[in-house]
Short mmCIF file of C-alpha atoms and ligand atoms in Angstrom, two decimals:
data_model
loop_
_atom_site.label_atom_id
_atom_site.label_comp_id
_atom_site.label_asym_id
_atom_site.label_seq_id
_atom_site.Cartn_x
_atom_site.Cartn_y
_atom_site.Cartn_z
CA MET A 1 1.59 53.78 -91.73
CA SER A 2 -1.76 53.75 -91.56
CA GLU A 3 -3.82 51.56 -88.40
CA THR A 4 -4.87 49.23 -91.52
CA THR A 5 -1.59 48.40 -93.20
CA GLN A 6 -1.23 44.71 -92.96
CA TYR A 7 2.23 42.86 -92.56
CA GLU A 8 3.78 40.03 -93.56
CA THR A 9 5.96 38.21 -91.49
CA VAL A 10 10.10 37.02 -92.78
CA ILE A 11 11.65 34.55 -91.02
CA GLY A 12 15.07 32.67 -92.02
CA LEU A 13 16.28 30.10 -89.53
CA GLU A 14 19.71 29.48 -87.91
CA ILE A 15 19.47 26.00 -86.79
CA HIS A 16 22.50 24.11 -84.87
CA VAL A 17 22.61 20.18 -85.12
CA GLN A 18 24.97 18.24 -82.85
CA LEU A 19 26.96 15.65 -84.70
CA LYS A 20 26.98 11.98 -83.57
CA THR A 21 30.69 11.46 -84.25
CA VAL A 22 32.59 9.20 -81.88
CA THR A 23 35.03 12.11 -81.06
CA LYS A 24 34.63 15.93 -80.98
CA MET A 25 35.64 18.32 -83.79
CA PHE A 26 38.93 19.40 -83.87
CA CYS A 27 40.84 16.43 -80.53
CA GLY A 28 40.18 12.92 -79.67
CA CYS A 29 38.69 13.77 -76.34
CA GLY A 30 34.46 11.36 -76.84
CA LEU A 31 31.83 13.44 -76.83
CA SER A 32 29.90 13.66 -73.94
CA PHE A 33 26.60 12.34 -72.65
CA GLY A 34 25.73 13.25 -69.25
CA GLU A 35 28.99 12.23 -67.85
CA PRO A 36 30.76 14.14 -64.60
CA PRO A 37 31.65 17.81 -65.48
CA ASN A 38 34.86 18.56 -66.86
CA THR A 39 35.51 14.86 -67.50
CA ARG A 40 35.56 14.65 -71.14
CA THR A 41 38.65 17.17 -71.77
CA CYS A 42 41.70 17.59 -73.01
CA PRO A 43 44.45 20.78 -74.07
CA VAL A 44 42.99 21.24 -77.48
CA CYS A 45 39.19 21.69 -76.37
CA LEU A 46 39.86 23.26 -72.86
CA GLY A 47 42.14 26.13 -75.19
CA LEU A 48 45.18 25.62 -73.39
CA PRO A 49 48.54 27.54 -75.04
CA GLY A 50 50.35 25.44 -77.46
CA ALA A 51 47.74 22.53 -78.05
CA LEU A 52 46.76 21.68 -81.67
CA PRO A 53 43.38 21.87 -83.10
CA VAL A 54 42.63 18.29 -86.17
CA ALA A 55 39.93 18.15 -87.81
CA ASN A 56 37.43 15.46 -87.32
CA ALA A 57 37.05 13.30 -91.10
CA GLU A 58 33.85 12.15 -89.78
CA ALA A 59 32.03 15.29 -89.17
CA VAL A 60 33.08 16.26 -92.83
CA HIS A 61 31.31 13.26 -93.59
CA TYR A 62 28.21 14.21 -91.96
CA GLY A 63 28.34 17.64 -93.46
CA LEU A 64 29.02 16.18 -96.70
CA MET A 65 25.67 13.96 -96.59
CA ILE A 66 23.55 16.45 -94.51
CA GLY A 67 25.04 18.93 -98.03
CA MET A 68 23.43 16.11 -100.34
CA ALA A 69 20.45 15.58 -98.91
CA LEU A 70 19.77 19.68 -98.67
CA GLY A 71 21.18 19.62 -102.42
CA SER A 72 24.03 22.07 -101.72
CA LYS A 73 26.67 23.04 -103.84
CA LEU A 74 29.47 20.63 -101.95
CA ALA A 75 32.70 22.33 -102.11
CA ASP A 76 36.17 21.40 -103.31
CA ARG A 77 37.84 23.20 -100.45
CA SER A 78 36.48 24.27 -97.48
CA ILE A 79 38.24 26.24 -94.89
CA PHE A 80 38.22 27.03 -90.95
CA HIS A 81 37.78 30.34 -89.34
CA ARG A 82 38.78 31.81 -85.79
CA LYS A 83 35.32 33.55 -84.80
CA ASN A 84 36.85 35.85 -81.98
CA TYR A 85 34.97 36.74 -78.82
CA TYR A 86 35.33 36.41 -75.36
CA TYR A 87 32.87 34.75 -73.77
CA PRO A 88 33.25 32.29 -70.71
CA ASP A 89 32.24 29.15 -72.66
CA LEU A 90 34.65 29.52 -75.19
CA PRO A 91 38.54 29.13 -72.92
CA LYS A 92 40.44 29.58 -76.36
CA GLY A 93 38.72 33.43 -76.40
CA TYR A 94 37.16 32.10 -80.13
CA GLN A 95 35.37 29.35 -81.77
CA ILE A 96 36.83 27.59 -84.79
CA SER A 97 33.74 28.07 -87.52
CA GLN A 98 33.37 28.85 -91.07
CA PHE A 99 33.34 31.81 -93.11
CA ASP A 100 33.76 32.50 -96.51
CA GLU A 101 34.35 28.93 -97.65
CA PRO A 102 31.87 27.05 -96.03
CA LEU A 103 31.69 22.89 -96.50
CA CYS A 104 28.47 23.32 -98.57
CA LEU A 105 26.53 26.40 -100.34
CA GLY A 106 23.11 26.51 -101.39
CA GLY A 107 20.26 24.11 -101.51
CA GLN A 108 16.90 22.92 -101.06
CA LEU A 109 14.73 21.35 -98.46
CA GLY A 110 10.45 21.90 -99.24
CA ASP A 111 9.62 25.33 -99.93
CA VAL A 112 12.53 26.81 -97.85
CA ARG A 113 15.72 27.17 -99.87
CA ILE A 114 19.15 26.80 -97.93
CA HIS A 115 21.43 29.50 -97.71
CA ARG A 116 24.69 27.15 -96.37
CA VAL A 117 26.19 24.50 -94.21
CA HIS A 118 29.08 25.03 -92.14
CA LEU A 119 31.16 22.77 -89.97
CA GLU A 120 32.22 24.35 -86.49
CA GLU A 121 32.91 23.67 -82.78
CA ASP A 122 29.83 23.63 -79.85
CA ALA A 123 30.70 26.40 -76.76
CA ALA A 124 30.93 24.47 -73.25
CA LYS A 125 27.86 24.71 -70.94
CA LEU A 126 27.32 27.34 -68.54
CA VAL A 127 25.60 26.36 -65.13
CA HIS A 128 23.69 28.96 -63.38
CA VAL A 129 23.93 28.94 -59.66
CA GLY A 130 21.99 31.13 -57.76
CA ALA A 131 21.66 31.62 -53.95
CA SER A 132 19.98 28.53 -53.51
CA GLY A 133 22.44 26.47 -55.47
CA ARG A 134 25.73 24.65 -54.47
CA LEU A 135 27.83 27.55 -54.53
CA HIS A 136 28.13 29.39 -51.63
CA ALA A 137 28.46 32.95 -53.49
CA SER A 138 25.46 34.51 -54.02
CA ASP A 139 25.73 34.10 -57.56
CA ALA A 140 27.91 32.43 -59.27
CA SER A 141 28.37 30.41 -62.84
CA ILE A 142 30.44 27.50 -63.54
CA VAL A 143 31.66 25.76 -66.39
CA ASP A 144 31.19 21.85 -67.78
CA PHE A 145 33.74 21.73 -70.84
CA ASN A 146 32.37 18.58 -71.83
CA ARG A 147 30.15 19.92 -74.42
CA GLY A 148 32.85 22.31 -75.65
CA GLY A 149 34.24 21.41 -78.99
CA THR A 150 31.56 18.88 -79.63
CA PRO A 151 31.08 19.24 -83.65
CA LEU A 152 28.12 21.16 -85.07
CA ALA A 153 26.61 21.64 -88.55
CA GLU A 154 25.12 25.20 -88.81
CA ILE A 155 22.18 24.75 -91.48
CA VAL A 156 21.26 28.84 -92.55
CA THR A 157 17.66 29.08 -94.41
CA GLU A 158 16.91 32.28 -96.87
CA PRO A 159 14.03 34.49 -95.09
CA ASP A 160 12.11 32.13 -96.79
CA LEU A 161 9.07 31.38 -94.04
CA ARG A 162 6.72 33.47 -93.48
CA ASP A 163 4.79 32.58 -90.47
CA ALA A 164 5.37 30.58 -87.00
CA THR A 165 3.50 27.47 -87.69
CA ALA A 166 5.06 27.42 -91.24
CA ALA A 167 8.59 27.70 -89.39
CA ALA A 168 7.84 25.01 -87.22
CA GLU A 169 6.26 22.35 -89.06
CA TRP A 170 9.87 22.96 -91.64
CA LEU A 171 12.00 22.25 -88.85
CA ARG A 172 9.63 19.33 -88.01
CA MET A 173 10.89 18.55 -91.81
CA LEU A 174 14.65 18.95 -91.19
CA ARG A 175 14.69 16.92 -88.34
CA THR A 176 13.11 14.18 -89.98
CA THR A 177 15.79 14.17 -92.92
CA LEU A 178 18.68 14.51 -90.09
CA ARG A 179 16.94 11.67 -88.15
CA ALA A 180 17.01 9.65 -91.32
CA LEU A 181 20.72 10.59 -91.91
CA GLY A 182 21.09 9.47 -89.37
CA VAL A 183 24.11 12.18 -88.18
CA SER A 184 22.63 13.63 -84.93
CA ASP A 185 20.16 13.05 -81.96
CA VAL A 186 18.48 15.79 -83.50
CA ASN A 187 16.40 16.19 -80.01
CA MET A 188 16.21 20.08 -78.90
CA GLU A 189 15.00 19.53 -75.01
CA GLU A 190 18.60 17.83 -74.90
CA GLY A 191 19.95 20.72 -77.25
CA SER A 192 20.79 18.43 -79.70
CA LEU A 193 19.01 20.37 -82.27
CA ARG A 194 18.63 23.94 -81.42
CA CYS A 195 17.19 26.65 -83.60
CA ASP A 196 18.20 30.68 -83.43
CA ALA A 197 15.01 32.47 -85.49
CA ASN A 198 15.39 35.74 -87.87
CA ILE A 199 12.85 37.97 -87.65
CA SER A 200 10.85 40.83 -89.37
CA ILE A 201 7.65 42.60 -91.10
CA ARG A 202 6.41 44.46 -93.94
CA PRO A 203 3.63 45.45 -95.43
CA VAL A 204 2.33 43.33 -97.42
CA GLY A 205 3.05 44.05 -101.11
CA GLN A 206 6.63 46.05 -100.34
CA ALA A 207 8.97 43.84 -101.80
CA GLU A 208 12.12 45.05 -99.61
CA PHE A 209 12.64 43.55 -96.42
CA GLY A 210 12.13 45.07 -92.61
CA THR A 211 15.27 45.13 -89.87
CA LYS A 212 15.31 41.80 -88.22
CA THR A 213 15.90 40.35 -85.43
CA GLU A 214 16.99 37.26 -83.50
CA LEU A 215 15.55 35.02 -81.53
CA LYS A 216 17.99 33.36 -79.77
CA ASN A 217 18.03 29.23 -78.76
CA MET A 218 14.17 28.08 -79.21
CA ASN A 219 14.07 24.45 -77.65
CA SER A 220 11.26 23.05 -78.13
CA PHE A 221 8.93 23.10 -81.09
CA ARG A 222 6.32 24.92 -78.93
CA PHE A 223 8.12 27.76 -78.02
CA ILE A 224 9.44 28.25 -81.19
CA GLU A 225 5.65 29.04 -82.21
CA ARG A 226 5.26 31.18 -79.31
CA GLY A 227 8.20 32.82 -79.43
CA ILE A 228 8.24 34.27 -83.04
CA ARG A 229 4.43 34.96 -82.23
CA ALA A 230 5.61 37.17 -79.62
CA GLU A 231 8.12 38.62 -81.23
CA VAL A 232 5.89 39.38 -84.26
CA ALA A 233 3.32 41.16 -81.93
CA ARG A 234 6.09 42.87 -80.99
CA GLN A 235 7.80 44.72 -83.70
CA THR A 236 3.59 45.12 -85.64
CA ALA A 237 2.69 47.63 -82.19
CA ILE A 238 6.63 48.99 -82.55
CA VAL A 239 5.90 49.72 -86.33
CA GLN A 240 2.25 50.86 -85.25
CA GLY A 241 2.70 52.86 -82.51
CA GLY A 242 5.27 54.66 -85.42
CA GLY A 243 8.52 53.28 -84.01
CA ARG A 244 11.40 51.54 -85.96
CA VAL A 245 12.70 48.05 -84.61
CA GLU A 246 16.30 48.03 -83.90
CA GLN A 247 18.05 45.66 -84.82
CA GLU A 248 19.00 42.89 -81.60
CA THR A 249 19.55 39.51 -80.30
CA LEU A 250 16.58 38.40 -77.99
CA HIS A 251 15.54 36.18 -75.20
CA PHE A 252 12.09 34.65 -75.57
CA ASP A 253 11.05 33.43 -72.09
CA PRO A 254 8.87 31.20 -72.68
CA ARG A 255 7.28 30.93 -68.94
CA THR A 256 6.56 34.18 -69.09
CA GLU A 257 6.40 35.05 -72.83
CA GLN A 258 8.46 37.53 -71.88
CA ILE A 259 11.49 38.87 -74.57
CA THR A 260 14.44 40.56 -73.52
CA SER A 261 17.03 41.80 -75.08
CA LEU A 262 20.29 40.17 -75.20
CA ARG A 263 22.78 42.43 -77.07
CA SER A 264 22.68 44.86 -79.87
CA LYS A 265 23.41 42.53 -83.05
CA GLU A 266 27.04 41.78 -83.82
CA GLU A 267 28.50 42.42 -87.53
CA ALA A 268 30.51 39.84 -89.21
CA HIS A 269 33.36 42.50 -88.72
CA ASP A 270 32.60 42.80 -84.50
CA TYR A 271 33.94 39.33 -84.92
CA ARG A 272 37.32 39.78 -86.26
CA TYR A 273 37.29 36.30 -88.50
CA PHE A 274 40.27 34.77 -90.10
CA PRO A 275 41.47 31.98 -91.50
CA GLU A 276 42.45 29.44 -88.50
CA PRO A 277 46.34 28.92 -89.15
CA ASP A 278 46.38 25.88 -87.10
CA LEU A 279 44.55 24.33 -90.09
CA THR A 280 45.00 23.00 -93.71
CA PRO A 281 42.21 23.98 -95.91
CA VAL A 282 40.19 20.72 -95.99
CA GLY A 283 39.96 19.37 -99.78
CA ILE A 284 37.07 17.36 -100.34
CA THR A 285 37.90 14.26 -102.82
CA THR A 286 35.80 12.38 -105.36
CA GLU A 287 36.17 9.01 -102.85
CA MET A 288 35.09 11.36 -99.77
CA LEU A 289 31.85 12.34 -101.51
CA ASP A 290 31.64 8.69 -103.39
CA ARG A 291 31.82 7.91 -99.35
CA ALA A 292 28.79 10.44 -98.23
CA ARG A 293 26.54 9.27 -101.59
CA ALA A 294 27.19 5.72 -100.45
CA ALA A 295 26.22 6.63 -96.76
CA LEU A 296 22.79 8.05 -97.78
CA PRO A 297 19.43 6.50 -96.78
CA GLU A 298 15.87 7.25 -99.02
CA LEU A 299 15.24 10.23 -97.21
CA PRO A 300 11.50 11.64 -95.97
CA LEU A 301 10.57 13.82 -99.46
CA ALA A 302 11.99 10.78 -101.81
CA ARG A 303 10.08 8.72 -99.77
CA ALA A 304 6.99 10.16 -100.04
CA GLU A 305 6.87 10.63 -103.43
CA ARG A 306 7.73 7.07 -103.41
CA LEU A 307 5.07 6.17 -101.83
CA GLU A 308 2.23 8.57 -103.69
CA ARG A 309 3.77 6.09 -106.90
CA GLU A 310 3.63 2.92 -105.83
CA HIS A 311 0.83 2.98 -104.10
CA GLY A 312 -0.75 5.53 -105.45
CA LEU A 313 -1.67 7.59 -101.54
CA SER A 314 -2.92 11.16 -101.71
CA GLU A 315 -0.16 13.37 -100.97
CA GLU A 316 -1.27 14.05 -98.03
CA SER A 317 -0.88 11.31 -96.47
CA ALA A 318 2.10 9.69 -98.24
CA HIS A 319 3.75 13.05 -96.54
CA LEU A 320 2.83 11.80 -93.13
CA LEU A 321 3.93 8.46 -93.62
CA ALA A 322 7.14 9.28 -95.40
CA PHE A 323 8.19 12.15 -92.71
CA ARG A 324 6.49 9.93 -89.46
CA SER A 325 8.88 7.22 -90.55
CA GLU A 326 7.88 4.73 -87.64
CA LEU A 327 3.99 5.01 -89.11
CA GLY A 328 5.95 4.65 -92.98
CA ASP A 329 7.76 1.28 -91.49
CA TYR A 330 4.36 0.18 -90.29
CA PHE A 331 2.38 1.05 -93.68
CA GLU A 332 5.19 -0.87 -95.53
CA ALA A 333 4.93 -3.98 -93.62
CA ALA A 334 1.15 -4.65 -92.90
CA TYR A 335 1.29 -3.81 -97.01
CA ALA A 336 3.61 -6.74 -97.63
CA GLY A 337 2.15 -9.14 -95.10
CA ASN A 338 -1.31 -8.53 -97.23
CA GLY A 339 -1.08 -7.07 -100.88
CA GLY A 340 -4.77 -7.75 -101.12
CA VAL A 341 -5.40 -4.72 -98.87
CA GLU A 342 -6.41 -1.12 -100.73
CA PRO A 343 -3.43 0.84 -99.56
CA GLN A 344 -5.39 4.24 -99.47
CA PRO A 345 -7.91 2.43 -96.29
CA LEU A 346 -4.52 1.00 -95.15
CA ALA A 347 -2.78 4.78 -94.47
CA ASN A 348 -6.06 6.28 -93.37
CA TRP A 349 -6.42 3.59 -90.45
CA ILE A 350 -3.32 3.96 -89.46
CA ALA A 351 -2.87 7.93 -89.48
CA ASN A 352 -6.60 7.87 -88.27
CA GLU A 353 -7.93 4.90 -86.12
CA LEU A 354 -4.07 3.60 -84.93
CA VAL A 355 -2.50 6.58 -83.93
CA ALA A 356 -5.92 8.11 -81.84
CA ARG A 357 -5.78 5.14 -80.11
CA ILE A 358 -1.88 4.36 -79.10
CA GLY A 359 -1.12 7.91 -78.84
CA ALA A 360 1.15 10.46 -81.28
CA ASP A 361 3.81 9.50 -80.06
CA VAL A 362 4.25 5.74 -79.57
CA ASP A 363 5.39 3.37 -82.10
CA PRO A 364 2.59 1.43 -83.72
CA LYS A 365 5.36 -1.37 -83.83
CA ASP A 366 5.96 -1.40 -80.11
CA SER A 367 1.93 -1.42 -79.86
CA LYS A 368 -0.12 -5.37 -79.75
CA VAL A 369 -1.89 -4.22 -83.10
CA ALA A 370 0.98 -6.33 -85.73
CA PRO A 371 0.98 -4.90 -88.81
CA GLY A 372 -0.34 -7.94 -90.56
CA ALA A 373 -3.79 -7.71 -88.43
CA LEU A 374 -4.26 -4.27 -89.35
CA ALA A 375 -3.56 -4.84 -92.74
CA LYS A 376 -6.25 -7.95 -92.62
CA LEU A 377 -8.80 -5.82 -90.65
CA VAL A 378 -9.15 -3.37 -93.09
CA SER A 379 -9.53 -5.85 -96.03
CA MET A 380 -11.80 -7.17 -94.17
CA VAL A 381 -13.96 -3.63 -94.32
CA GLY A 382 -13.11 -3.55 -97.94
CA ALA A 383 -15.15 -6.67 -98.48
CA LYS A 384 -17.48 -5.60 -96.23
CA GLU A 385 -17.10 -8.45 -93.82
CA VAL A 386 -17.11 -6.29 -91.31
CA THR A 387 -18.35 -2.40 -90.75
CA GLY A 388 -16.59 0.54 -90.60
CA ALA A 389 -18.35 1.10 -86.99
CA GLY A 390 -17.56 -2.69 -86.30
CA ALA A 391 -13.88 -2.19 -87.24
CA ARG A 392 -13.22 0.21 -84.79
CA GLN A 393 -14.78 -1.96 -81.75
CA VAL A 394 -12.51 -4.58 -83.35
CA LEU A 395 -9.69 -2.10 -83.45
CA ASP A 396 -10.18 -1.08 -79.14
CA LYS A 397 -9.59 -5.55 -79.15
CA LEU A 398 -6.28 -4.78 -80.94
CA VAL A 399 -4.54 -2.51 -79.16
CA ALA A 400 -6.16 -3.41 -75.96
CA ASP A 401 -4.92 -7.60 -76.09
CA GLY A 402 -3.34 -8.02 -79.90
CA GLY A 403 -4.68 -11.26 -81.49
CA ASP A 404 -6.34 -11.71 -85.04
CA PRO A 405 -9.39 -9.50 -86.32
CA ALA A 406 -11.19 -11.72 -88.08
CA ALA A 407 -11.19 -14.84 -85.50
CA ILE A 408 -12.74 -11.02 -82.81
CA VAL A 409 -15.06 -10.56 -85.63
CA GLU A 410 -16.29 -13.80 -85.16
CA ALA A 411 -15.93 -13.84 -81.07
CA GLU A 412 -17.67 -11.09 -80.79
CA GLY A 413 -20.82 -11.39 -83.39
CA LEU A 414 -19.44 -8.17 -84.91
CA GLY A 415 -19.97 -9.27 -88.59
CA ALA A 416 -21.97 -7.59 -91.16
CA VAL A 417 -25.52 -7.68 -91.23
CA GLY A 418 -25.23 -7.06 -95.44
CA GLY A 419 -27.78 -7.93 -98.56
CA ALA A 420 -31.01 -7.86 -99.24
CA ASP A 421 -31.64 -10.82 -96.84
CA SER A 422 -30.75 -10.21 -93.84
CA LEU A 423 -31.15 -6.19 -93.65
CA GLY A 424 -33.99 -6.31 -96.03
CA PRO A 425 -37.07 -6.89 -93.53
CA ILE A 426 -34.60 -4.44 -91.27
CA VAL A 427 -35.07 -2.02 -93.28
CA GLU A 428 -39.01 -2.85 -93.69
CA ALA A 429 -39.57 -2.15 -89.82
CA ALA A 430 -37.92 0.88 -90.22
CA LEU A 431 -39.82 2.09 -92.57
CA ALA A 432 -43.35 1.24 -91.24
CA ALA A 433 -41.87 2.81 -87.88
CA ASN A 434 -41.40 5.86 -89.06
CA PRO A 435 -44.66 6.54 -91.46
CA ASP A 436 -43.97 10.25 -91.40
CA VAL A 437 -40.24 9.80 -92.80
CA ALA A 438 -41.28 7.30 -95.22
CA GLU A 439 -43.42 9.98 -96.94
CA LYS A 440 -41.01 12.59 -97.22
CA LEU A 441 -38.63 9.56 -98.89
CA ARG A 442 -41.56 8.93 -101.31
CA GLY A 443 -41.69 12.66 -102.20
CA GLY A 444 -38.58 12.71 -103.21
CA ASP A 445 -37.14 14.44 -99.92
CA MET A 446 -34.11 12.02 -99.14
CA LYS A 447 -32.85 14.53 -96.46
CA PRO A 448 -34.51 11.90 -93.41
CA VAL A 449 -33.11 8.79 -94.48
CA GLY A 450 -30.75 9.26 -91.83
CA VAL A 451 -33.71 8.67 -89.47
CA ILE A 452 -33.66 5.32 -91.41
CA VAL A 453 -29.94 4.26 -90.84
CA GLY A 454 -29.93 4.88 -87.42
CA TYR A 455 -33.08 2.43 -87.15
CA VAL A 456 -30.99 -0.22 -88.68
CA MET A 457 -27.89 0.81 -86.59
CA LYS A 458 -29.45 0.50 -83.61
CA GLU A 459 -31.30 -2.93 -84.63
CA THR A 460 -28.15 -4.06 -85.77
CA LYS A 461 -25.84 -2.85 -83.00
CA GLY A 462 -23.83 -1.04 -85.65
CA ARG A 463 -23.24 -3.79 -87.80
CA ALA A 464 -24.72 -2.55 -91.19
CA ASP A 465 -23.51 -0.77 -94.41
CA GLY A 466 -24.86 2.94 -93.80
CA LYS A 467 -24.53 2.73 -98.27
CA GLU A 468 -26.02 0.02 -98.61
CA VAL A 469 -29.55 0.25 -96.23
CA THR A 470 -29.78 4.04 -98.29
CA ARG A 471 -29.73 1.83 -101.30
CA LEU A 472 -32.08 -1.11 -99.95
CA VAL A 473 -34.64 2.28 -99.04
CA ARG A 474 -34.34 3.39 -102.23
CA GLU A 475 -35.47 -0.07 -103.93
CA GLN A 476 -38.03 -0.89 -100.86
CA LEU A 477 -39.84 2.54 -101.75
CA GLY A 478 -39.23 2.06 -106.18
CA LEU A 479 -37.03 5.55 -106.13
P1 LIG B 501 23.72 38.56 -90.67
O1 LIG B 501 24.56 38.85 -91.56
O2 LIG B 501 22.41 39.26 -89.89
O3 LIG B 501 23.99 37.11 -89.65
P2 LIG B 501 22.42 37.00 -92.41
O4 LIG B 501 21.97 37.63 -94.05
O5 LIG B 501 23.73 35.98 -92.53
O6 LIG B 501 22.57 38.06 -91.58
O7 LIG B 501 21.02 36.18 -92.65
C1 LIG B 501 21.01 35.03 -91.27
C2 LIG B 501 19.79 34.23 -91.17
O8 LIG B 501 18.59 35.97 -91.35
C3 LIG B 501 19.24 34.11 -92.31
O9 LIG B 501 18.84 32.77 -91.87
C4 LIG B 501 18.66 34.82 -93.02
O10 LIG B 501 17.39 33.86 -94.13
C5 LIG B 501 17.83 35.92 -91.94
N1 LIG B 501 17.21 36.93 -92.75
C6 LIG B 501 17.90 37.97 -93.31
N2 LIG B 501 17.46 39.17 -92.97
C7 LIG B 501 15.92 38.64 -93.11
C8 LIG B 501 14.93 39.38 -92.53
N3 LIG B 501 14.85 41.03 -92.87
N4 LIG B 501 13.86 39.25 -92.32
C9 LIG B 501 14.32 37.45 -91.48
N5 LIG B 501 15.18 36.95 -91.49
C10 LIG B 501 16.42 37.31 -92.20
ZN1 LIG B 502 39.39 17.63 -75.88
MG1 LIG B 503 25.57 35.73 -91.05
#
């Protein structure tokens, strides 16, 4: 392949979501939230001989809700398989997972098709202790079985993503959807949402996929983007050097940007899957489906469509408010308290000015700016009672101390200077002070009108409306 060949990236994601059930997937142990190690265990999740699993109905319920939210085809009957492999975090020597009869098949979220969603149990947590650690041995791994047996939904996408940013963005959309469902904490740092990325490259225009590698367990959105980029760069260098990408499972170290091989990729037959003989098939009844359907909240994509339809918001704004649900809630509260406000400017003020002041990670309902106060401020801008610049100053005050925008405008003398009566003389003075500019304007060249606007803004301390000033300039010059 020549050096000028352009490559396209192909990505499919496998996402593990810890389900927020009361008990574990196959036993009565409660889920663990930082309890002392090995205090949430029983013979079942420790894999002791003779202990028998029972499938958690609440996990099946959550799995059905996820499938419905993703538009999957839900199974009538679903069965569990044993996935056999040896590792210290897996006391039975196998993981109970699903194989050829998963709970949900197919589906779609945004532009990405879903391959399947199945249920399984989480492994225990390995804690690696080095020479300076608590153990005296020079190096050791100790096992905390509290996490072992936690219910997981594994969501597998089709290879529909084409770059690292799109992958991270899509994962955010999935996270918001799962959060709206209330089935998981979906916290990447804490491990309740974990993502493996399957990555390949192919020459642009080629239909067949290239050989993929799998980047394991990235635990933040930033690392996912960086990891995928690093892996694409690695594969591109291999192919451009005349080599071939090996199918393997890889680890990305975000500190060093190094990618290392964990193992050559295993095939399904390596796991010797067979049906779990200790569990009966799960029959999905109409009652179960009805219950899952009734539990579905309004999902972010549906909310985005509704915001567009009901309020005439742009697609971009509607999407942002729907997928940052705290902004959407704030918008709807502000709108409900002030029917006169224009929805699109309100959305813009929330998404831009308010978020810029309180920070992207703060829920605006926890700020000092009451939704009604922002709605009022935005309507005052609409009614030209205050200019955009003046309103931004008012918002600074609201963010710092709260309060009523009209009172702040009054107290700070931020009311707009408008109309021919008050602005006219200032525009006249501006033209008189800039005869060369006035000359150009008269000649039909409107470019230097900014000089006049600037002069008026300075005189009015930013309380004039630029458009109004331009209109008065035209009027006074008879243009
Ligand atoms: P495997 O049998 O190796 O597990 P699957 O076909 O089950 O592979 O796919 C696992 C994941 O890898 C899915 O998310 C899928 O979309 C993705 N995937 C499959 N082939 C490719 C490829 N060539 N490039 C990138 N991702 C891929
Ligand atoms: Zn247990
Ligand atoms: Mg697979």
